């Protein structure tokens, strides 16, 4: 089995999550690194304890969860704090990503999308077959971020500048989704990529060899169930 890994990235407020959701609706397997990042810092985890130690109890809400807003303000305004946070979280995130990739490989997935905000910054693009970048202009990104997070232009600028510029990411992409315009325009571009890139890979699994493998697996499963039922 030859599993293809497609990297999906963008910038903060570029609309990457919208693209990811649309692909998931089409039945594509998505490994969402934002979701994994929340998982690895849940109360009780090693990363959570280290964050509390490094950043103090000010970053913890009364219910014990991390105050993500407060942490974001500290981390995006200070490069040293950002490096510390990355040092704490990158290894457990990478481990969980690898675990999910291995599970999908064992299950015979033909194509997996790795949805990573910092795909290039963390070097994860090196394991990808193709990379899709969701692109918007700096102005659009800044306006959307200010509206979404209810923050000042300076805070929005700090967040945007903490990542590799979107134009630099666009230059390294195999496929670009221009998300400056309407939702219909974005949907059309997703449809094109799905048809031209994803479908040929997904349909390639219907070879005689793979069909034989599936039939053999089902026969083996049936035999095991039969033997378990036998007195």
PDB file of C-alpha atoms in Angstrom:
ATOM      1  CA  UNK A   1       0.000   0.000   0.000  1.00  0.00           C
ATOM      2  CA  UNK A   2       1.372   3.415  -0.969  1.00  0.00           C
ATOM      3  CA  UNK A   3      -0.264   6.123   1.152  1.00  0.00           C
ATOM      4  CA  UNK A   4      -0.008   9.694  -0.122  1.00  0.00           C
ATOM      5  CA  UNK A   5       0.296  12.507   2.433  1.00  0.00           C
ATOM      6  CA  UNK A   6      -0.976  15.921   1.294  1.00  0.00           C
ATOM      7  CA  UNK A   7      -0.033  18.954   3.376  1.00  0.00           C
ATOM      8  CA  UNK A   8      -2.670  21.661   3.862  1.00  0.00           C
ATOM      9  CA  UNK A   9      -1.537  24.973   5.278  1.00  0.00           C
ATOM     10  CA  UNK A  10      -2.236  28.697   5.226  1.00  0.00           C
ATOM     11  CA  UNK A  11      -1.901  31.615   7.567  1.00  0.00           C
ATOM     12  CA  UNK A  12      -3.898  32.631  10.590  1.00  0.00           C
ATOM     13  CA  UNK A  13      -7.397  33.683   9.390  1.00  0.00           C
ATOM     14  CA  UNK A  14      -6.694  32.618   5.787  1.00  0.00           C
ATOM     15  CA  UNK A  15      -9.677  30.235   5.760  1.00  0.00           C
ATOM     16  CA  UNK A  16      -7.737  26.960   5.959  1.00  0.00           C
ATOM     17  CA  UNK A  17     -10.306  25.464   8.350  1.00  0.00           C
ATOM     18  CA  UNK A  18     -13.081  26.069   5.795  1.00  0.00           C
ATOM     19  CA  UNK A  19     -11.079  24.156   3.163  1.00  0.00           C
ATOM     20  CA  UNK A  20     -10.321  21.364   5.655  1.00  0.00           C
ATOM     21  CA  UNK A  21     -14.034  21.024   6.541  1.00  0.00           C
ATOM     22  CA  UNK A  22     -15.028  20.872   2.851  1.00  0.00           C
ATOM     23  CA  UNK A  23     -12.474  18.096   2.212  1.00  0.00           C
ATOM     24  CA  UNK A  24     -13.703  16.181   5.277  1.00  0.00           C
ATOM     25  CA  UNK A  25     -17.265  16.417   3.881  1.00  0.00           C
ATOM     26  CA  UNK A  26     -15.931  14.717   0.731  1.00  0.00           C
ATOM     27  CA  UNK A  27     -14.728  11.775   2.820  1.00  0.00           C
ATOM     28  CA  UNK A  28     -11.035  12.719   2.860  1.00  0.00           C
ATOM     29  CA  UNK A  29      -9.096  11.621   5.983  1.00  0.00           C
ATOM     30  CA  UNK A  30      -7.883  14.754   7.807  1.00  0.00           C
ATOM     31  CA  UNK A  31      -5.228  14.839  10.529  1.00  0.00           C
ATOM     32  CA  UNK A  32      -5.931  18.202  12.196  1.00  0.00           C
ATOM     33  CA  UNK A  33      -2.838  19.435  14.032  1.00  0.00           C
ATOM     34  CA  UNK A  34      -4.779  22.302  15.712  1.00  0.00           C
ATOM     35  CA  UNK A  35      -7.019  19.673  17.317  1.00  0.00           C
ATOM     36  CA  UNK A  36      -3.952  17.609  18.333  1.00  0.00           C
ATOM     37  CA  UNK A  37      -2.322  20.747  19.804  1.00  0.00           C
ATOM     38  CA  UNK A  38      -5.362  21.194  22.082  1.00  0.00           C
ATOM     39  CA  UNK A  39      -5.279  17.505  23.002  1.00  0.00           C
ATOM     40  CA  UNK A  40      -1.613  17.439  24.092  1.00  0.00           C
ATOM     41  CA  UNK A  41      -2.059  20.382  26.510  1.00  0.00           C
ATOM     42  CA  UNK A  42      -5.222  19.068  28.196  1.00  0.00           C
ATOM     43  CA  UNK A  43      -5.147  19.193  32.023  1.00  0.00           C
ATOM     44  CA  UNK A  44      -3.034  16.387  33.455  1.00  0.00           C
ATOM     45  CA  UNK A  45      -0.734  15.976  30.452  1.00  0.00           C
ATOM     46  CA  UNK A  46       3.028  16.457  30.746  1.00  0.00           C
ATOM     47  CA  UNK A  47       2.914  19.474  28.395  1.00  0.00           C
ATOM     48  CA  UNK A  48       0.160  21.099  30.517  1.00  0.00           C
ATOM     49  CA  UNK A  49       2.286  20.754  33.672  1.00  0.00           C
ATOM     50  CA  UNK A  50       5.327  22.244  31.930  1.00  0.00           C
ATOM     51  CA  UNK A  51       3.272  25.192  30.590  1.00  0.00           C
ATOM     52  CA  UNK A  52       1.942  25.920  34.117  1.00  0.00           C
ATOM     53  CA  UNK A  53       5.516  25.797  35.424  1.00  0.00           C
ATOM     54  CA  UNK A  54       6.919  28.101  32.695  1.00  0.00           C
ATOM     55  CA  UNK A  55       4.054  30.594  32.335  1.00  0.00           C
ATOM     56  CA  UNK A  56       2.517  30.575  35.841  1.00  0.00           C
ATOM     57  CA  UNK A  57      -1.026  30.113  37.134  1.00  0.00           C
ATOM     58  CA  UNK A  58      -2.125  33.333  35.357  1.00  0.00           C
ATOM     59  CA  UNK A  59      -2.489  31.215  32.215  1.00  0.00           C
ATOM     60  CA  UNK A  60      -4.942  28.794  33.863  1.00  0.00           C
ATOM     61  CA  UNK A  61      -8.717  29.346  34.021  1.00  0.00           C
ATOM     62  CA  UNK A  62     -10.704  28.625  37.237  1.00  0.00           C
ATOM     63  CA  UNK A  63     -11.942  25.337  35.674  1.00  0.00           C
ATOM     64  CA  UNK A  64      -8.331  24.131  35.288  1.00  0.00           C
ATOM     65  CA  UNK A  65      -8.185  24.530  31.494  1.00  0.00           C
ATOM     66  CA  UNK A  66      -5.437  26.681  29.960  1.00  0.00           C
ATOM     67  CA  UNK A  67      -6.449  30.286  29.251  1.00  0.00           C
ATOM     68  CA  UNK A  68      -5.699  30.152  25.517  1.00  0.00           C
ATOM     69  CA  UNK A  69      -6.388  33.865  25.034  1.00  0.00           C
ATOM     70  CA  UNK A  70      -3.930  34.912  27.748  1.00  0.00           C
ATOM     71  CA  UNK A  71      -1.306  32.434  26.494  1.00  0.00           C
ATOM     72  CA  UNK A  72      -1.728  33.715  22.918  1.00  0.00           C
ATOM     73  CA  UNK A  73      -1.138  37.314  24.070  1.00  0.00           C
ATOM     74  CA  UNK A  74       2.081  36.298  25.881  1.00  0.00           C
ATOM     75  CA  UNK A  75       3.395  33.978  23.143  1.00  0.00           C
ATOM     76  CA  UNK A  76       2.623  36.163  20.105  1.00  0.00           C
ATOM     77  CA  UNK A  77       4.145  39.276  21.694  1.00  0.00           C
ATOM     78  CA  UNK A  78       7.395  37.595  22.789  1.00  0.00           C
ATOM     79  CA  UNK A  79       9.692  35.481  20.588  1.00  0.00           C
ATOM     80  CA  UNK A  80      11.391  33.881  23.631  1.00  0.00           C
ATOM     81  CA  UNK A  81       8.047  32.785  25.082  1.00  0.00           C
ATOM     82  CA  UNK A  82       7.059  31.437  21.659  1.00  0.00           C
ATOM     83  CA  UNK A  83      10.252  29.345  21.468  1.00  0.00           C
ATOM     84  CA  UNK A  84       9.578  27.959  24.963  1.00  0.00           C
ATOM     85  CA  UNK A  85       5.992  27.040  24.041  1.00  0.00           C
ATOM     86  CA  UNK A  86       7.159  25.346  20.814  1.00  0.00           C
ATOM     87  CA  UNK A  87       9.799  23.386  22.728  1.00  0.00           C
ATOM     88  CA  UNK A  88       7.128  22.082  25.126  1.00  0.00           C
ATOM     89  CA  UNK A  89       4.474  21.187  22.538  1.00  0.00           C
ATOM     90  CA  UNK A  90       6.221  20.200  19.280  1.00  0.00           C
ATOM     91  CA  UNK A  91       7.418  16.744  20.350  1.00  0.00           C
ATOM     92  CA  UNK A  92       4.066  15.471  21.731  1.00  0.00           C
ATOM     93  CA  UNK A  93       2.297  16.915  18.653  1.00  0.00           C
ATOM     94  CA  UNK A  94       4.749  15.214  16.252  1.00  0.00           C
ATOM     95  CA  UNK A  95       4.362  11.912  18.142  1.00  0.00           C
ATOM     96  CA  UNK A  96       0.539  12.031  17.897  1.00  0.00           C
ATOM     97  CA  UNK A  97       0.707  12.929  14.173  1.00  0.00           C
ATOM     98  CA  UNK A  98       3.020   9.972  13.489  1.00  0.00           C
ATOM     99  CA  UNK A  99       0.746   7.653  15.481  1.00  0.00           C
ATOM    100  CA  UNK A 100      -2.284   8.692  13.386  1.00  0.00           C
ATOM    101  CA  UNK A 101      -0.358   8.351  10.126  1.00  0.00           C
ATOM    102  CA  UNK A 102       0.731   4.813  11.066  1.00  0.00           C
ATOM    103  CA  UNK A 103      -2.856   3.847  12.023  1.00  0.00           C
ATOM    104  CA  UNK A 104      -4.149   5.159   8.664  1.00  0.00           C
ATOM    105  CA  UNK A 105      -1.380   3.313   6.803  1.00  0.00           C
ATOM    106  CA  UNK A 106      -2.217   0.027   8.574  1.00  0.00           C
ATOM    107  CA  UNK A 107      -5.917   0.560   7.805  1.00  0.00           C
ATOM    108  CA  UNK A 108      -5.040   0.905   4.112  1.00  0.00           C
ATOM    109  CA  UNK A 109      -5.835   4.608   3.627  1.00  0.00           C
ATOM    110  CA  UNK A 110      -4.665   5.764   0.196  1.00  0.00           C
ATOM    111  CA  UNK A 111      -4.573   9.478   0.968  1.00  0.00           C
ATOM    112  CA  UNK A 112      -4.357  11.534   4.153  1.00  0.00           C
ATOM    113  CA  UNK A 113      -4.451  15.325   4.467  1.00  0.00           C
ATOM    114  CA  UNK A 114      -2.150  16.781   7.110  1.00  0.00           C
ATOM    115  CA  UNK A 115      -3.796  20.060   8.175  1.00  0.00           C
ATOM    116  CA  UNK A 116      -0.935  22.043   9.766  1.00  0.00           C
ATOM    117  CA  UNK A 117      -0.809  25.838  10.325  1.00  0.00           C
ATOM    118  CA  UNK A 118       3.015  25.729  10.670  1.00  0.00           C
ATOM    119  CA  UNK A 119       3.676  23.099   7.987  1.00  0.00           C
ATOM    120  CA  UNK A 120       6.841  24.752   6.600  1.00  0.00           C
ATOM    121  CA  UNK A 121       8.011  26.234   9.917  1.00  0.00           C
ATOM    122  CA  UNK A 122       8.050  22.784  11.595  1.00  0.00           C
ATOM    123  CA  UNK A 123       9.505  20.976   8.550  1.00  0.00           C
ATOM    124  CA  UNK A 124       6.448  18.700   8.216  1.00  0.00           C
ATOM    125  CA  UNK A 125       6.233  19.558   4.493  1.00  0.00           C
ATOM    126  CA  UNK A 126       9.198  17.181   4.003  1.00  0.00           C
ATOM    127  CA  UNK A 127       6.961  14.133   4.497  1.00  0.00           C
ATOM    128  CA  UNK A 128       4.271  15.439   2.117  1.00  0.00           C
ATOM    129  CA  UNK A 129       3.695  14.265  -1.445  1.00  0.00           C
ATOM    130  CA  UNK A 130       1.978  17.551  -2.379  1.00  0.00           C
ATOM    131  CA  UNK A 131       1.303  20.807  -0.517  1.00  0.00           C
ATOM    132  CA  UNK A 132      -1.845  22.963  -0.770  1.00  0.00           C
ATOM    133  CA  UNK A 133      -1.642  26.571   0.471  1.00  0.00           C
ATOM    134  CA  UNK A 134      -4.764  28.605   1.263  1.00  0.00           C
ATOM    135  CA  UNK A 135      -3.789  32.178   0.367  1.00  0.00           C
ATOM    136  CA  UNK A 136      -5.221  35.631   1.114  1.00  0.00           C
ATOM    137  CA  UNK A 137      -3.664  39.099   0.944  1.00  0.00           C
ATOM    138  CA  UNK A 138      -2.117  40.591   4.103  1.00  0.00           C
ATOM    139  CA  UNK A 139      -4.941  43.190   4.251  1.00  0.00           C
ATOM    140  CA  UNK A 140      -7.659  40.526   4.071  1.00  0.00           C
ATOM    141  CA  UNK A 141      -5.871  38.401   6.668  1.00  0.00           C
ATOM    142  CA  UNK A 142      -5.486  41.341   9.071  1.00  0.00           C
ATOM    143  CA  UNK A 143      -9.116  42.488   8.694  1.00  0.00           C
ATOM    144  CA  UNK A 144     -10.519  38.962   9.191  1.00  0.00           C
ATOM    145  CA  UNK A 145      -8.306  38.346  12.233  1.00  0.00           C
ATOM    146  CA  UNK A 146      -9.282  41.634  13.916  1.00  0.00           C
ATOM    147  CA  UNK A 147     -12.980  40.853  13.350  1.00  0.00           C
ATOM    148  CA  UNK A 148     -12.701  37.190  14.409  1.00  0.00           C
ATOM    149  CA  UNK A 149     -10.683  37.686  17.623  1.00  0.00           C
ATOM    150  CA  UNK A 150     -11.884  41.231  18.407  1.00  0.00           C
ATOM    151  CA  UNK A 151      -8.273  42.472  18.663  1.00  0.00           C
ATOM    152  CA  UNK A 152      -6.319  45.599  17.691  1.00  0.00           C
ATOM    153  CA  UNK A 153      -4.370  45.999  14.463  1.00  0.00           C
ATOM    154  CA  UNK A 154      -1.096  45.707  16.432  1.00  0.00           C
ATOM    155  CA  UNK A 155      -2.168  42.402  18.038  1.00  0.00           C
ATOM    156  CA  UNK A 156      -3.273  41.088  14.643  1.00  0.00           C
ATOM    157  CA  UNK A 157       0.069  42.132  13.157  1.00  0.00           C
ATOM    158  CA  UNK A 158       1.979  40.304  15.964  1.00  0.00           C
ATOM    159  CA  UNK A 159       0.047  37.095  15.288  1.00  0.00           C
ATOM    160  CA  UNK A 160       0.539  37.286  11.512  1.00  0.00           C
ATOM    161  CA  UNK A 161       4.256  38.086  11.813  1.00  0.00           C
ATOM    162  CA  UNK A 162       4.846  35.107  14.138  1.00  0.00           C
ATOM    163  CA  UNK A 163       4.328  32.868  11.067  1.00  0.00           C
ATOM    164  CA  UNK A 164       6.116  32.574   7.745  1.00  0.00           C
ATOM    165  CA  UNK A 165       4.535  35.184   5.368  1.00  0.00           C
ATOM    166  CA  UNK A 166       1.701  33.741   3.279  1.00  0.00           C
ATOM    167  CA  UNK A 167       3.390  34.902   0.063  1.00  0.00           C
ATOM    168  CA  UNK A 168       6.455  32.795   0.961  1.00  0.00           C
ATOM    169  CA  UNK A 169       4.206  29.788   1.619  1.00  0.00           C
ATOM    170  CA  UNK A 170       2.404  30.355  -1.692  1.00  0.00           C
ATOM    171  CA  UNK A 171       5.757  30.259  -3.528  1.00  0.00           C
ATOM    172  CA  UNK A 172       6.460  26.776  -2.088  1.00  0.00           C
ATOM    173  CA  UNK A 173       3.014  25.318  -2.811  1.00  0.00           C
ATOM    174  CA  UNK A 174       2.098  22.670  -5.382  1.00  0.00           C
ATOM    175  CA  UNK A 175      -1.506  23.927  -5.387  1.00  0.00           C
ATOM    176  CA  UNK A 176      -2.897  27.304  -4.291  1.00  0.00           C
ATOM    177  CA  UNK A 177      -6.434  28.053  -3.133  1.00  0.00           C
ATOM    178  CA  UNK A 178      -7.088  31.796  -3.481  1.00  0.00           C
ATOM    179  CA  UNK A 179      -9.507  32.593  -0.648  1.00  0.00           C
ATOM    180  CA  UNK A 180      -9.769  36.360  -1.207  1.00  0.00           C
ATOM    181  CA  UNK A 181     -13.118  36.101  -2.971  1.00  0.00           C
ATOM    182  CA  UNK A 182     -16.512  34.418  -2.511  1.00  0.00           C
ATOM    183  CA  UNK A 183     -17.200  31.052  -0.864  1.00  0.00           C
ATOM    184  CA  UNK A 184     -18.406  29.779  -4.237  1.00  0.00           C
ATOM    185  CA  UNK A 185     -15.016  30.631  -5.766  1.00  0.00           C
ATOM    186  CA  UNK A 186     -13.210  28.759  -2.964  1.00  0.00           C
ATOM    187  CA  UNK A 187     -15.561  25.766  -3.339  1.00  0.00           C
ATOM    188  CA  UNK A 188     -14.842  25.634  -7.094  1.00  0.00           C
ATOM    189  CA  UNK A 189     -11.085  25.548  -6.455  1.00  0.00           C
ATOM    190  CA  UNK A 190     -11.494  22.769  -3.836  1.00  0.00           C
ATOM    191  CA  UNK A 191     -13.613  20.816  -6.346  1.00  0.00           C
ATOM    192  CA  UNK A 192     -10.883  21.138  -9.012  1.00  0.00           C
ATOM    193  CA  UNK A 193      -8.131  19.923  -6.651  1.00  0.00           C
ATOM    194  CA  UNK A 194     -10.337  17.063  -5.436  1.00  0.00           C
ATOM    195  CA  UNK A 195     -11.050  15.998  -9.025  1.00  0.00           C
ATOM    196  CA  UNK A 196      -7.489  16.430 -10.399  1.00  0.00           C
ATOM    197  CA  UNK A 197      -5.363  15.355  -7.423  1.00  0.00           C
ATOM    198  CA  UNK A 198      -7.338  13.341  -4.869  1.00  0.00           C
ATOM    199  CA  UNK A 199      -9.684  11.252  -7.006  1.00  0.00           C
ATOM    200  CA  UNK A 200      -6.971   9.600  -9.178  1.00  0.00           C
ATOM    201  CA  UNK A 201      -5.176   8.468  -5.988  1.00  0.00           C
ATOM    202  CA  UNK A 202      -8.366   7.286  -4.270  1.00  0.00           C
ATOM    203  CA  UNK A 203      -9.589   5.430  -7.373  1.00  0.00           C
ATOM    204  CA  UNK A 204      -6.209   3.735  -7.836  1.00  0.00           C
ATOM    205  CA  UNK A 205      -7.039   1.531  -4.826  1.00  0.00           C
ATOM    206  CA  UNK A 206      -9.556  -0.357  -6.964  1.00  0.00           C
ATOM    207  CA  UNK A 207      -6.866  -2.466  -8.601  1.00  0.00           C
ATOM    208  CA  UNK A 208      -7.263  -6.266  -8.902  1.00  0.00           C
ATOM    209  CA  UNK A 209      -4.450  -6.727  -6.353  1.00  0.00           C
ATOM    210  CA  UNK A 210      -6.176  -4.532  -3.752  1.00  0.00           C
ATOM    211  CA  UNK A 211      -9.527  -6.160  -4.465  1.00  0.00           C
ATOM    212  CA  UNK A 212      -7.924  -9.577  -3.817  1.00  0.00           C
ATOM    213  CA  UNK A 213      -6.444  -8.253  -0.564  1.00  0.00           C
ATOM    214  CA  UNK A 214      -9.880  -7.034   0.590  1.00  0.00           C
ATOM    215  CA  UNK A 215     -11.550 -10.366  -0.337  1.00  0.00           C
ATOM    216  CA  UNK A 216      -8.781 -12.328   1.431  1.00  0.00           C
ATOM    217  CA  UNK A 217      -9.160 -10.155   4.579  1.00  0.00           C
ATOM    218  CA  UNK A 218     -12.944 -10.684   4.603  1.00  0.00           C
ATOM    219  CA  UNK A 219     -12.529 -14.453   4.157  1.00  0.00           C
ATOM    220  CA  UNK A 220      -9.997 -14.532   7.002  1.00  0.00           C
ATOM    221  CA  UNK A 221     -12.371 -12.543   9.221  1.00  0.00           C
ATOM    222  CA  UNK A 222     -15.256 -14.880   8.336  1.00  0.00           C
ATOM    223  CA  UNK A 223     -13.075 -17.929   9.133  1.00  0.00           C
ATOM    224  CA  UNK A 224     -12.063 -16.476  12.520  1.00  0.00           C
ATOM    225  CA  UNK A 225     -15.680 -15.714  13.399  1.00  0.00           C
ATOM    226  CA  UNK A 226     -16.692 -19.239  12.286  1.00  0.00           C
ATOM    227  CA  UNK A 227     -13.969 -20.851  14.450  1.00  0.00           C
ATOM    228  CA  UNK A 228     -14.973 -18.714  17.449  1.00  0.00           C
ATOM    229  CA  UNK A 229     -18.573 -19.915  17.073  1.00  0.00           C
ATOM    230  CA  UNK A 230     -17.552 -23.568  16.788  1.00  0.00           C
ATOM    231  CA  UNK A 231     -18.171 -25.621  19.988  1.00  0.00           C
TER     232      UNK A 231
END
